[in-house]
Coordinates of C-alpha atoms and ligand atoms in Angstrom, one line a residue:
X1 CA 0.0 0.0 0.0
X2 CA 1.4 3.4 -0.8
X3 CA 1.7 6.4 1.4
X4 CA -1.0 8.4 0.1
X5 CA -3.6 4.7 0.6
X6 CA -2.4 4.1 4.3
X7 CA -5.7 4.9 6.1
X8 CA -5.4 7.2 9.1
X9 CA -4.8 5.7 12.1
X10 CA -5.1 6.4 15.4
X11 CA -3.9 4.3 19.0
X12 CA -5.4 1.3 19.4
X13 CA -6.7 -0.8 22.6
X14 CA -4.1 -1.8 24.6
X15 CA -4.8 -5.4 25.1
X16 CA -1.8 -7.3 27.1
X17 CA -0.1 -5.3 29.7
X18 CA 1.6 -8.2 32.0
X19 CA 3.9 -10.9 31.9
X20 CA 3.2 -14.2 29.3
X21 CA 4.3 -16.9 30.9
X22 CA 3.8 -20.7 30.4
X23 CA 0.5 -19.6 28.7
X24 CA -0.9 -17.4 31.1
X25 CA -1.2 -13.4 31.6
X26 CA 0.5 -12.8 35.2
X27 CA 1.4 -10.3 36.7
X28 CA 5.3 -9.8 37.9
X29 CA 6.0 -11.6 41.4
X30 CA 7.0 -8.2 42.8
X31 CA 3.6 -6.8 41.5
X32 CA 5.7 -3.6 40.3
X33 CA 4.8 -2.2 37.0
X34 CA 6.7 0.4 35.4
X35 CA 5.7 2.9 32.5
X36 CA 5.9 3.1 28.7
X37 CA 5.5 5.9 27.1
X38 CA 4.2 8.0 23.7
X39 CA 7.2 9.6 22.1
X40 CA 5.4 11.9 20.4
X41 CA 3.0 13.5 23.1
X42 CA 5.6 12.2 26.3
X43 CA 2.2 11.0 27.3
X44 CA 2.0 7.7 29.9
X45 CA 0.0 4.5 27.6
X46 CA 0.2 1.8 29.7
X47 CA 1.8 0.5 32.9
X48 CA 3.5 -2.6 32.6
X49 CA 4.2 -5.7 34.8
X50 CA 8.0 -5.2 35.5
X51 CA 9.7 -8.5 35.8
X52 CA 12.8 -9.4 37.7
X53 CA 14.4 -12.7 38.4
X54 CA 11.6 -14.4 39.9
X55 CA 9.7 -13.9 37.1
X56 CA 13.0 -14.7 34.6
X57 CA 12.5 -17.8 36.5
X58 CA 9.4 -19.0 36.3
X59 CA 9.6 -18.3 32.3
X60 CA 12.7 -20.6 32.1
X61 CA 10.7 -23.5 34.1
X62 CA 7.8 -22.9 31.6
X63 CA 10.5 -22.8 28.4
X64 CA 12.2 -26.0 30.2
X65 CA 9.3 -27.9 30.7
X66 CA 7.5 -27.4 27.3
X67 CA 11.0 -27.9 25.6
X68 CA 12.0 -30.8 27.8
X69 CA 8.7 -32.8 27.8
X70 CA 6.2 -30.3 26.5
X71 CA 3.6 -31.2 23.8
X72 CA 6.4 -29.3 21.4
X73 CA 9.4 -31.4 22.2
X74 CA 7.0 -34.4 20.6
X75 CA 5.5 -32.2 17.4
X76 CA 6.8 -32.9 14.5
X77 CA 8.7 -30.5 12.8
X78 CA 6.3 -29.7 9.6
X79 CA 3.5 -28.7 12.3
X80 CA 5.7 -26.4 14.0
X81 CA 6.2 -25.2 10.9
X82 CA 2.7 -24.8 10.4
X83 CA 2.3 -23.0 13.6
X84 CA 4.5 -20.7 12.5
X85 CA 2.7 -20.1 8.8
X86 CA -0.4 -19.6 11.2
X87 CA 1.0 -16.9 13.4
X88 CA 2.5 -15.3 10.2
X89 CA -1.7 -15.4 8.8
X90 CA -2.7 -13.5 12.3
X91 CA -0.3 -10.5 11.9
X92 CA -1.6 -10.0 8.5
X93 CA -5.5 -10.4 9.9
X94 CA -4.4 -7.8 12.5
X95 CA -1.9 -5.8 10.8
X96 CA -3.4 -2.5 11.0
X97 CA -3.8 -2.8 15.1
X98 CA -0.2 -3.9 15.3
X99 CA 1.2 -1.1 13.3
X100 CA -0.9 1.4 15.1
X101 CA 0.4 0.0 18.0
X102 CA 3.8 0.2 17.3
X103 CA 3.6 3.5 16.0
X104 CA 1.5 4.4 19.5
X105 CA 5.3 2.7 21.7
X106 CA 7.9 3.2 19.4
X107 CA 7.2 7.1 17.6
X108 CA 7.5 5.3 14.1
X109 CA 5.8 6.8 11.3
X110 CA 3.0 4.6 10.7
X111 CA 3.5 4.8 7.1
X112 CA 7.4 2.9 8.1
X113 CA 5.4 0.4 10.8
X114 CA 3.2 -0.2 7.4
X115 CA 5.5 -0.6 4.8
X116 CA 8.9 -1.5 6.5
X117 CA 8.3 -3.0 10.1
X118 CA 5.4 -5.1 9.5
X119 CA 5.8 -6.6 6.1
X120 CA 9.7 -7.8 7.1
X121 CA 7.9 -9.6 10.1
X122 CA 5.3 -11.0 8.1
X123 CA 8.0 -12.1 5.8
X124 CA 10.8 -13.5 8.4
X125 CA 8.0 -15.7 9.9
X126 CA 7.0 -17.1 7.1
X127 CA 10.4 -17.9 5.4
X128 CA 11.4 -19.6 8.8
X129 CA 8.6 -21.4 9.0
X130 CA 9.4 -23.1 6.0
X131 CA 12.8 -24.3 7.4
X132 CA 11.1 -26.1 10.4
X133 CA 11.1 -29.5 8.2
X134 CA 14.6 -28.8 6.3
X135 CA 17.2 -28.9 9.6
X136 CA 19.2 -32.1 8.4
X137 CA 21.9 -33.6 9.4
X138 CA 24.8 -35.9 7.5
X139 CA 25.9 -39.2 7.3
X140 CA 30.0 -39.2 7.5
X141 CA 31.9 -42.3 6.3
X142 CA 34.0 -42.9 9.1
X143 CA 36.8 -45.4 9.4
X144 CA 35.7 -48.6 10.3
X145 CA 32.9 -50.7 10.2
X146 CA 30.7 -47.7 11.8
X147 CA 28.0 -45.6 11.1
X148 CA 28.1 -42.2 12.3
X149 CA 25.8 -39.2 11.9
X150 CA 24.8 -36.2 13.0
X151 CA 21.6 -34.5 14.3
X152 CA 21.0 -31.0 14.3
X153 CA 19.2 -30.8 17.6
X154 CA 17.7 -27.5 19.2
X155 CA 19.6 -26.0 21.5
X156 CA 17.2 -25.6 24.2
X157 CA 15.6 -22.5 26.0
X158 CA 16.2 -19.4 24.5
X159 CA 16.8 -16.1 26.1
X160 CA 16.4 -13.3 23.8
X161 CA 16.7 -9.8 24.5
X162 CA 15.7 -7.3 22.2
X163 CA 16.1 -3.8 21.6
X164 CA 13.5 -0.8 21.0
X165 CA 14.1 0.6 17.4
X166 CA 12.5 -2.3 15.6
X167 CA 10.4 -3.8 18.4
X168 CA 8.5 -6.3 16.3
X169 CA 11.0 -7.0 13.6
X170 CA 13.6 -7.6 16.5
X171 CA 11.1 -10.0 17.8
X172 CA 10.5 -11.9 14.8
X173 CA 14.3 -12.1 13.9
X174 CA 14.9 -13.8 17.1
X175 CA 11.2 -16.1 17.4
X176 CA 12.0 -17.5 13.9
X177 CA 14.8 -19.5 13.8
X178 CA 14.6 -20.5 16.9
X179 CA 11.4 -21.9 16.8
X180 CA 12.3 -23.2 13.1
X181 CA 14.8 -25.3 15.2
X182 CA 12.4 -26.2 18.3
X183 CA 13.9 -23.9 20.8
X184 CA 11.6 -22.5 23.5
X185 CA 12.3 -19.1 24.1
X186 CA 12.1 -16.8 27.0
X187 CA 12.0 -13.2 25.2
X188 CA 12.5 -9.7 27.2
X189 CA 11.7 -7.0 25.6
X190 CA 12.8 -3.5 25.8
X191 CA 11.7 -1.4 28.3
X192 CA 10.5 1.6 26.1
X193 CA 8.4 -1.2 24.0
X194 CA 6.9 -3.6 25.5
X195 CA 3.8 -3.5 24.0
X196 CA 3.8 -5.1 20.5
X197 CA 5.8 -7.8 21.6
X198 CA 3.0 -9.0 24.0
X199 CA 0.2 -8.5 21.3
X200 CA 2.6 -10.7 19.4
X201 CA 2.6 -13.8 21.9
X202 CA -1.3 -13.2 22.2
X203 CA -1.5 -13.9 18.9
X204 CA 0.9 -17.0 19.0
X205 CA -1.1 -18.4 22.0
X206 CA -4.2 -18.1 19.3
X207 CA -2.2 -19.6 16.3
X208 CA -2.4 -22.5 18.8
X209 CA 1.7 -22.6 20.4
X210 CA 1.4 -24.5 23.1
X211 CA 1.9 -23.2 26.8
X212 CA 5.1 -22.2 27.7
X213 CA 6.9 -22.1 24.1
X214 CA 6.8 -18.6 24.4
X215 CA 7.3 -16.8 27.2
X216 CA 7.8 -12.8 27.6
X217 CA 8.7 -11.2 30.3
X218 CA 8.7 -7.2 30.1
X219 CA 11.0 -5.2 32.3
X220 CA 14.7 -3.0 32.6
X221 CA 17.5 -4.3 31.8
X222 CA 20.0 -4.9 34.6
X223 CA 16.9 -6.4 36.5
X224 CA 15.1 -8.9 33.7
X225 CA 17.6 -8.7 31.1
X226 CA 20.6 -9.9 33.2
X227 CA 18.7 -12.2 35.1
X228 CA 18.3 -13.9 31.7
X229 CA 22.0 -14.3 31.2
X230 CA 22.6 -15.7 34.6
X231 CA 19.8 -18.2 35.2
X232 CA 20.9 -21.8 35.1
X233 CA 17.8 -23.2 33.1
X234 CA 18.2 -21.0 30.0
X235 CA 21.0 -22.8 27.3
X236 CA 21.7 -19.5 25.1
X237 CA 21.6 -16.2 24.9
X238 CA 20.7 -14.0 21.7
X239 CA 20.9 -10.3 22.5
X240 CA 20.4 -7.0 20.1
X241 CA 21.6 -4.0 21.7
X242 CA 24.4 -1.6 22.5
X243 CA 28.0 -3.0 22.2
X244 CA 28.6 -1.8 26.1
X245 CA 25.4 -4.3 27.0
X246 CA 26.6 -6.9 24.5
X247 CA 30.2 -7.1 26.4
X248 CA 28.7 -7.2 29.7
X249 CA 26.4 -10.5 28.5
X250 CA 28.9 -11.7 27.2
X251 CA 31.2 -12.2 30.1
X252 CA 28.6 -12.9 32.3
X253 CA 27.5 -15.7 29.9
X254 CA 30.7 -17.2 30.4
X255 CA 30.0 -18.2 33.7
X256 CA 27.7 -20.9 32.6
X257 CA 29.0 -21.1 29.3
X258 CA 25.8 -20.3 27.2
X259 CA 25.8 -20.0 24.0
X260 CA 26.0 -16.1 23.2
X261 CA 24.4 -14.7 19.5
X262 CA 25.5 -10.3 19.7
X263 CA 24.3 -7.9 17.1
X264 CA 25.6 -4.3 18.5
X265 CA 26.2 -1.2 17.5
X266 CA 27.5 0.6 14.4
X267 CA 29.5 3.6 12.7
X268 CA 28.7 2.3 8.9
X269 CA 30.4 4.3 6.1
X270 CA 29.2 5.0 2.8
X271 CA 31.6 5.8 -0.1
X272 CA 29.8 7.7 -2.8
X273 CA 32.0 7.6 -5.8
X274 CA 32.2 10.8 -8.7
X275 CA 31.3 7.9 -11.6
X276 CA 27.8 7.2 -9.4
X277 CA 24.7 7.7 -10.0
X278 CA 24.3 10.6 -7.9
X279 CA 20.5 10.6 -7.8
X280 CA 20.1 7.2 -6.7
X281 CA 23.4 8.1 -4.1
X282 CA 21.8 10.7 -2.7
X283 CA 18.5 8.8 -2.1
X284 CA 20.7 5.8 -0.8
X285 CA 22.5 8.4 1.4
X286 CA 19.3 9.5 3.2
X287 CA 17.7 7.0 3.7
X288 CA 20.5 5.0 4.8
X289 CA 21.2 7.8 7.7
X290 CA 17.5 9.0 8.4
X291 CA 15.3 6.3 8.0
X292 CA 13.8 4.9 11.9
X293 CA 15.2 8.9 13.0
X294 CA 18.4 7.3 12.7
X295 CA 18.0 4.8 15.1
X296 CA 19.3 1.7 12.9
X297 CA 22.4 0.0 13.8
X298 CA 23.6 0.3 10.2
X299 CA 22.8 3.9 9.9
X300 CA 25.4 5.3 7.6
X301 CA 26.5 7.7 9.7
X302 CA 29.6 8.5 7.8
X303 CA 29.1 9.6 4.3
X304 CA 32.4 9.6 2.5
X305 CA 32.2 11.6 -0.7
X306 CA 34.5 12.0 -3.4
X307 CA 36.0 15.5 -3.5
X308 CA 34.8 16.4 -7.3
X309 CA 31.3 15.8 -6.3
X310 CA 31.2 16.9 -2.8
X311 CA 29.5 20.5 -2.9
X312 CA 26.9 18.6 -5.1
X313 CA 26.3 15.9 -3.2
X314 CA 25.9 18.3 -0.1
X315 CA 23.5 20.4 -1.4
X316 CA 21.3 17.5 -2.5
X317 CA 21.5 16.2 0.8
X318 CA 21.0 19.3 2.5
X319 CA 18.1 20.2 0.8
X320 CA 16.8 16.6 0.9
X321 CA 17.4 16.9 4.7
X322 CA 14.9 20.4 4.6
X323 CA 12.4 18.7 3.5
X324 CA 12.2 15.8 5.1
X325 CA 8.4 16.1 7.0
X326 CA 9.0 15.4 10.6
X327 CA 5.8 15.3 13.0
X328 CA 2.9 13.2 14.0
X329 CA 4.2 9.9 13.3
X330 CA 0.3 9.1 13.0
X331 CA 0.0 11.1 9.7
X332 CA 0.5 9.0 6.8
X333 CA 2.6 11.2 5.1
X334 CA 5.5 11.9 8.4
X335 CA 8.4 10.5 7.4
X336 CA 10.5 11.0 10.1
X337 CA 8.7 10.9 13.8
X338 CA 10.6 11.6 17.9
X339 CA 13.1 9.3 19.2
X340 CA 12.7 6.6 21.8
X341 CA 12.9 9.2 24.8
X342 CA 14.7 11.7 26.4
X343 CA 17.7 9.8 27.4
X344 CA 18.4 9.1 23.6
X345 CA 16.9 12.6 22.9
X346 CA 19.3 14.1 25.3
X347 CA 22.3 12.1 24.1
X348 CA 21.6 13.2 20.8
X349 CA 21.5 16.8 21.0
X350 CA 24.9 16.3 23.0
X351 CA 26.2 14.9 19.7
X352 CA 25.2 18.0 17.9
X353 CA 27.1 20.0 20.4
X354 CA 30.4 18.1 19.6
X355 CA 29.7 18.6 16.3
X356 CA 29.7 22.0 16.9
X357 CA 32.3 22.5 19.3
X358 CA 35.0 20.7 17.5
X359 CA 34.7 23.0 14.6
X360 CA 32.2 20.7 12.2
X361 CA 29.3 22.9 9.8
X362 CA 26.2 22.3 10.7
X363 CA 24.4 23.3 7.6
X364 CA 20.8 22.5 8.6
X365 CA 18.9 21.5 11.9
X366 CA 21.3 21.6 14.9
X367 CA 18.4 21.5 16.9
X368 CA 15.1 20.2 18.6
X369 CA 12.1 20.7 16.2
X370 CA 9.1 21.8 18.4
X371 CA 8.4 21.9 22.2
X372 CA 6.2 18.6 22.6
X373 CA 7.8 15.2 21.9
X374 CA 11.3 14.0 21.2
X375 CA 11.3 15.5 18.2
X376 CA 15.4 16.2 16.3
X377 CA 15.5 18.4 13.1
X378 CA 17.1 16.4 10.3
X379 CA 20.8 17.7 11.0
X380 CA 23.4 17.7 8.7
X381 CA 27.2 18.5 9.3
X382 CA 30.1 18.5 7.0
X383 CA 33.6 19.4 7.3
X384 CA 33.7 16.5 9.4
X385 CA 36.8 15.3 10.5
X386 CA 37.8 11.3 11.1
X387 CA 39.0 11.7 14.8
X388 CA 36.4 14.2 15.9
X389 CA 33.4 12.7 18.3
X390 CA 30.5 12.3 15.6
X391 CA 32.7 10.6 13.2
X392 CA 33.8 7.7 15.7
X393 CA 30.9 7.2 17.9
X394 CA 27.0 5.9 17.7
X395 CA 24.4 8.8 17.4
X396 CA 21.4 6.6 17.0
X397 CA 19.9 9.7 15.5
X398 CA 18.6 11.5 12.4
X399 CA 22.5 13.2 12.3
X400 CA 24.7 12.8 8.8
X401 CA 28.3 13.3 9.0
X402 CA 30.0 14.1 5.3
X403 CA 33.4 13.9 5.0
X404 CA 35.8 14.5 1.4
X405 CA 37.8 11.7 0.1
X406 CA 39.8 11.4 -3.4
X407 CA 41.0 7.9 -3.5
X408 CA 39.6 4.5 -2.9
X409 CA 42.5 3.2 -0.9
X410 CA 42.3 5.9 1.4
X411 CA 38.7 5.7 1.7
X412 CA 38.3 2.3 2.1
X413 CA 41.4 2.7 5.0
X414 CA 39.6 5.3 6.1
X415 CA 35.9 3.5 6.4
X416 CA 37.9 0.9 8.1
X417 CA 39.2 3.0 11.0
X418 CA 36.5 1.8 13.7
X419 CA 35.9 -0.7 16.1
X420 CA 32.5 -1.2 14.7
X421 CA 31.8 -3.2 11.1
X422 CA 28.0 -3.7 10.6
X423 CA 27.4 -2.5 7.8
X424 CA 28.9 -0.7 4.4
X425 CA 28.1 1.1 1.1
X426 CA 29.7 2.2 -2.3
X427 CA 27.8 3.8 -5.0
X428 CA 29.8 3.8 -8.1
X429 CA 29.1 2.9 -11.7
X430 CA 32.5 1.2 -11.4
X431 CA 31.8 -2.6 -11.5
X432 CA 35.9 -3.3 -10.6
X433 CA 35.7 -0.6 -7.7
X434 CA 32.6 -2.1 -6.4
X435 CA 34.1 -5.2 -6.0
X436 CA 37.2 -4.1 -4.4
X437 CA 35.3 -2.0 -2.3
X438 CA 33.0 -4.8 -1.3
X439 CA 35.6 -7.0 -0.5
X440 CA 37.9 -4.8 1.7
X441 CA 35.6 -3.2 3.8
X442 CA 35.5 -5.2 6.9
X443 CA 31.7 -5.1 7.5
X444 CA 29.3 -8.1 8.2
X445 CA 26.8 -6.7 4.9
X446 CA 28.0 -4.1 2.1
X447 CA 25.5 -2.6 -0.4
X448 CA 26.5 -1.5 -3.5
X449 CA 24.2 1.6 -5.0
X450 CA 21.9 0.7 -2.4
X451 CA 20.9 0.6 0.8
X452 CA 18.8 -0.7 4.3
X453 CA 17.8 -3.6 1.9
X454 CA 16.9 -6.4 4.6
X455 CA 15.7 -9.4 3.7
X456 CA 14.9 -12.8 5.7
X457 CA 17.1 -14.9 3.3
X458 CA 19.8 -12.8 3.7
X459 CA 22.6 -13.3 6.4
X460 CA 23.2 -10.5 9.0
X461 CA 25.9 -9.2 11.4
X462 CA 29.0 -7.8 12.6
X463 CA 32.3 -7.7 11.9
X464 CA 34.7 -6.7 15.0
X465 CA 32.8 -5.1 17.9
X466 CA 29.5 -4.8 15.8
X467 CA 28.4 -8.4 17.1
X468 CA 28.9 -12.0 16.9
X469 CA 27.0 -14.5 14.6
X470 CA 24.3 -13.8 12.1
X471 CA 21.0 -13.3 11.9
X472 CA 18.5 -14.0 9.1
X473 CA 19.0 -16.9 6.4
X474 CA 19.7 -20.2 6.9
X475 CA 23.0 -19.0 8.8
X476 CA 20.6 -18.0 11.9
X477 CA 19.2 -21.7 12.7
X478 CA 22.9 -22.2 13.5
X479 CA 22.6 -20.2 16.6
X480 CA 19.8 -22.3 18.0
X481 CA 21.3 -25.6 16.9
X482 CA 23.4 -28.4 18.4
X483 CA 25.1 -30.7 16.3
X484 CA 25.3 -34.4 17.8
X485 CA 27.1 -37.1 16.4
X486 CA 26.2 -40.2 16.5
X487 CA 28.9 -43.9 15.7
X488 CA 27.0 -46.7 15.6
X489 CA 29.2 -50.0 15.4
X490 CA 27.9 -51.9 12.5
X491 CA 29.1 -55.5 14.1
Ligands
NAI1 P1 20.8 -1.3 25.7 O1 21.8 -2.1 25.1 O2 20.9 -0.8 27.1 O3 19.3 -2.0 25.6 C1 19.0 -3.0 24.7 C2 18.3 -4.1 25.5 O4 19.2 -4.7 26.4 C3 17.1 -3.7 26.3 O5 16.1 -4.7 26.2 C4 17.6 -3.5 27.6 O6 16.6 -3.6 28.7 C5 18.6 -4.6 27.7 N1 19.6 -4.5 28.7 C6 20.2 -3.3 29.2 N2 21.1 -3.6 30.1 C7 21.1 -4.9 30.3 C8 21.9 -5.8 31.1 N3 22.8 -5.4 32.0 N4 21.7 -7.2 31.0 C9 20.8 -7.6 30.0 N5 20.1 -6.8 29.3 C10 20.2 -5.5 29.4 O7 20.6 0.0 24.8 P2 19.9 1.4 25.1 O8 20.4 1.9 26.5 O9 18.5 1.3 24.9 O10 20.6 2.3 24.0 C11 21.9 2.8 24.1 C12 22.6 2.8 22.8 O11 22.7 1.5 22.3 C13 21.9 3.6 21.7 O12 22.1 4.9 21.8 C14 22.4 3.0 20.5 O13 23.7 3.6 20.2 C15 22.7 1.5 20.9 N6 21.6 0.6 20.4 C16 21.8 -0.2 19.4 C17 20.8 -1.0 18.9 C18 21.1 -2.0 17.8 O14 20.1 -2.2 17.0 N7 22.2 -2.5 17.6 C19 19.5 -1.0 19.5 C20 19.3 -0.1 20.6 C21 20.4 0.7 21.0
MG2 MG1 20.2 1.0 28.5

């Protein structure tokens, strides 16, 4: 559906508020709720059961017990796969209420919940769901008079923890392999949105999962999210976040030796090339930086341009960046809505300042836009230099860095010069450039003359600090799979 179709929407009922555990709406243990909020009006929605341990806990019993001798420990893999192709049908039946409500948590244009979001979860479900039957294994011709094999076996209890920027997506990358494999899964959402991820295990309790496959338990971070790294019941961690978070679990994981799955942060550069199509450059340019108010891990927050080119390329940008329509993220035409909330809104603006300070030109935006919401004009600086604050770190926000370049070695050296490596670009007409450039860039994905093109086939993740293991394709079901082998004398 286009833009201009997309009804107006407007909040939805709120429908789940508490934890979901082994099949039932409870409550946390402490009885504590805490509150999410509307980015856009910095209006309370909902309070929400705030789980700790004890309710970590009694979600990993659930996820044990179901996993261990549960009803889907016995199913055959096609019907979990069917399950899965069910729950897939009941986001699109309820599509509309689950964008609106995403929008309502998260501040995303509902025209991005709509088009981006919700369509990529649709998608992700349903193209893991057709893996549930295909985990093989091999037969290996040993030595001997032997036959050995392997089984791809799931892991066990999952415990997933998932960020803000892409609440549903996030929860579908993580739900899909690892129920393809026939994990259970004990999911904790962010604490800023909660609330489509619970709509989303209503709806798999009505697809028919059986009681405790699924298990969410909403609350902070160092409370429920490390209490998911450190209890004994749950086999592996999966975690989407920032790298600082993604350190911590990951030593802590060591204690018990879980299996740890990291997709962190970001500092992706983009190498526009003279020979490119500047058009499509630009558009990749923007969108790759502004699209989610910057909030993507592979925002391309450092836009390297090629020095012929570079007063061009900044006045497309700049003017690009003018127009962009920033507001009511329930208007189908907003394209860009607030952030998260006023930590990230805060920690945004202090970017600017840096930028600022340490001599960068700030050549539109700069600012908050309005005096209601977490609203951030679409900023962009150039005269950007490689050591200065905004050209190493994570802004998370709708903030484009442009820096001059006139040779791809030194560009490419340049890109290179992080600890992150998510993501890259290079738009060229070049074929022999774009290969060398794709192949020296240390980043887990590069697009060439395009960009933020996800898809559920496609592998995902980080090089260096960026994260550990990948998500999507058929490399995911990895991270929710043992291998067994089996030698069975044949005498
Ligand atoms: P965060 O890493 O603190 O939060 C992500 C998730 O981890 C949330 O569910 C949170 O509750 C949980 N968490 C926090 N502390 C934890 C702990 N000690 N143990 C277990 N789980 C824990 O990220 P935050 O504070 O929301 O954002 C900070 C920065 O992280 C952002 O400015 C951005 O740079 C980056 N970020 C990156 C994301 C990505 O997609 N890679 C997503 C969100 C944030
Ligand atoms: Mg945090």
């Amino acid at each position: 559906m286009s833009i201009a179709e997309a009804p107006k929407q407007t909040a939805p009922e709120i429908k789940q508020t508490q934890c979901f555990i082994g099949g039932e709406w409870v409550d946390a243990a402490s009885g504590e709720t805490f509150e999410t909020m509307n980015p856009a009006t910095e209006e309370i929605i909902a309070n929400v059961a705030a789980g700790d341990a004890e309710d970590i806990d009694r979600a990993a019993k659930a996820a044990r017990k179901a996993f261990d001798s549960g009803p889907w420990s016995k199913m055959d893999a096609r019907d979990r796969g069917r399950l899965m192709y069910k729950l897939a049908d009941l986001f699109e039946d309820n599509f509309d209420e689950l964008a609106a409500l995403e929008t309502l948590d998260n501040g995303k244009p509902i025209s991005d919940s709509r088009n981006a979001d919700l369509p990529l979860v649709i998608d992700c479900l349903r193209y893991y769901a057709g893996w549930a039957d295909k985990i093989e294994g091999k037969t290996i011709p040993i030595r001997g008079n032997y036959m050995c094999y392997t089984r791809s076996e799931p892991v066990g209890v999952a415990g997933q923890i998932i960020p803000w920027n892409f609440p549903m997506l996030m929860a579908a990358w993580k739900w899909g392999p690892a129920l393809a494999a026939g994990c259970t899964i004990v999911m904790k959402p962010a604490e800023q949105t909660p609330l489509t991820c619970l709509r989303m295990a209503d709806l798999a309790q009505e697809a028919g999962f059986p009681d405790g496959v699924i298990n969410i338990v909403p609350g902070y971070g160092p409370t429920a999210g490390a209490a998911v790294v450190d209890n004994p019941l749950i086999d592996k961690v999966a975690f989407t976040g920032s790298t600082e978070v993604g350190k911590m679990i990951m030593k802590n994981a060591a204690q018990s030796l879980k299996r740890v799955t990291l997709e962190l942060g970001g500092k992706s550069p983009n190498l526009i090339f003279a020979d490119a199509d500047l058009e499509q450059a630009a558009q990749g340019a923007f969108i790759g930086l502004y699209l989610n108010q910057g909030q993507c891990c592979v925002a391309c927050s450092r836009i390297f341009v090629e020095d012929d080119i570079h007063d061009q390329m900044v006045d497309k940008l700049v003017g690009m960046s003018k127009e962009r329509k920033v507001g009511d993220p329930f208007d189908p035409s907003t394209e860009q809505g607030p952030q998260i909330d006023k930590t990230q809104f805060d920690k945004i603006l202090g970017y600017i300042e840096s930028g600022k300070s340490e001599g960068a030109t700030c050549l539109t935006g700069g600012g908050r836009q309005g005096d209601r919401g977490y609203y951030i004009q679409p900023t962009v600086f150039t005269d950007v230099k490689d050591d200065m604050k905004i050209a190493r770190e994570e802004i998370f926000g709708p903030v484009m860095q442009i820096m001059k370049f006139s040779d791809i070695d030194e560009v490419v050296k340049r890109g290179n010069t992080t600890e992150y490596g998510l993501a890259a670009s290079v738009f060229t007409r070049d074929v022999a450039k774009a290969h060398k450039a794709a192949a020296t860039l240390k980043a887990g994905t590069v697009w060439v003359n395009c960009y933020d093109v996800f898809d559920a086939a496609a592998p995902f993740g980080g090089f260096k600090q960026s994260g550990l293991g990948r998500e999507l394709g058929e490399a995911a079901l990895s991270n929710y799979i043992e291998s067994k082998t089996v030698t069975m004398s044949l005498d």
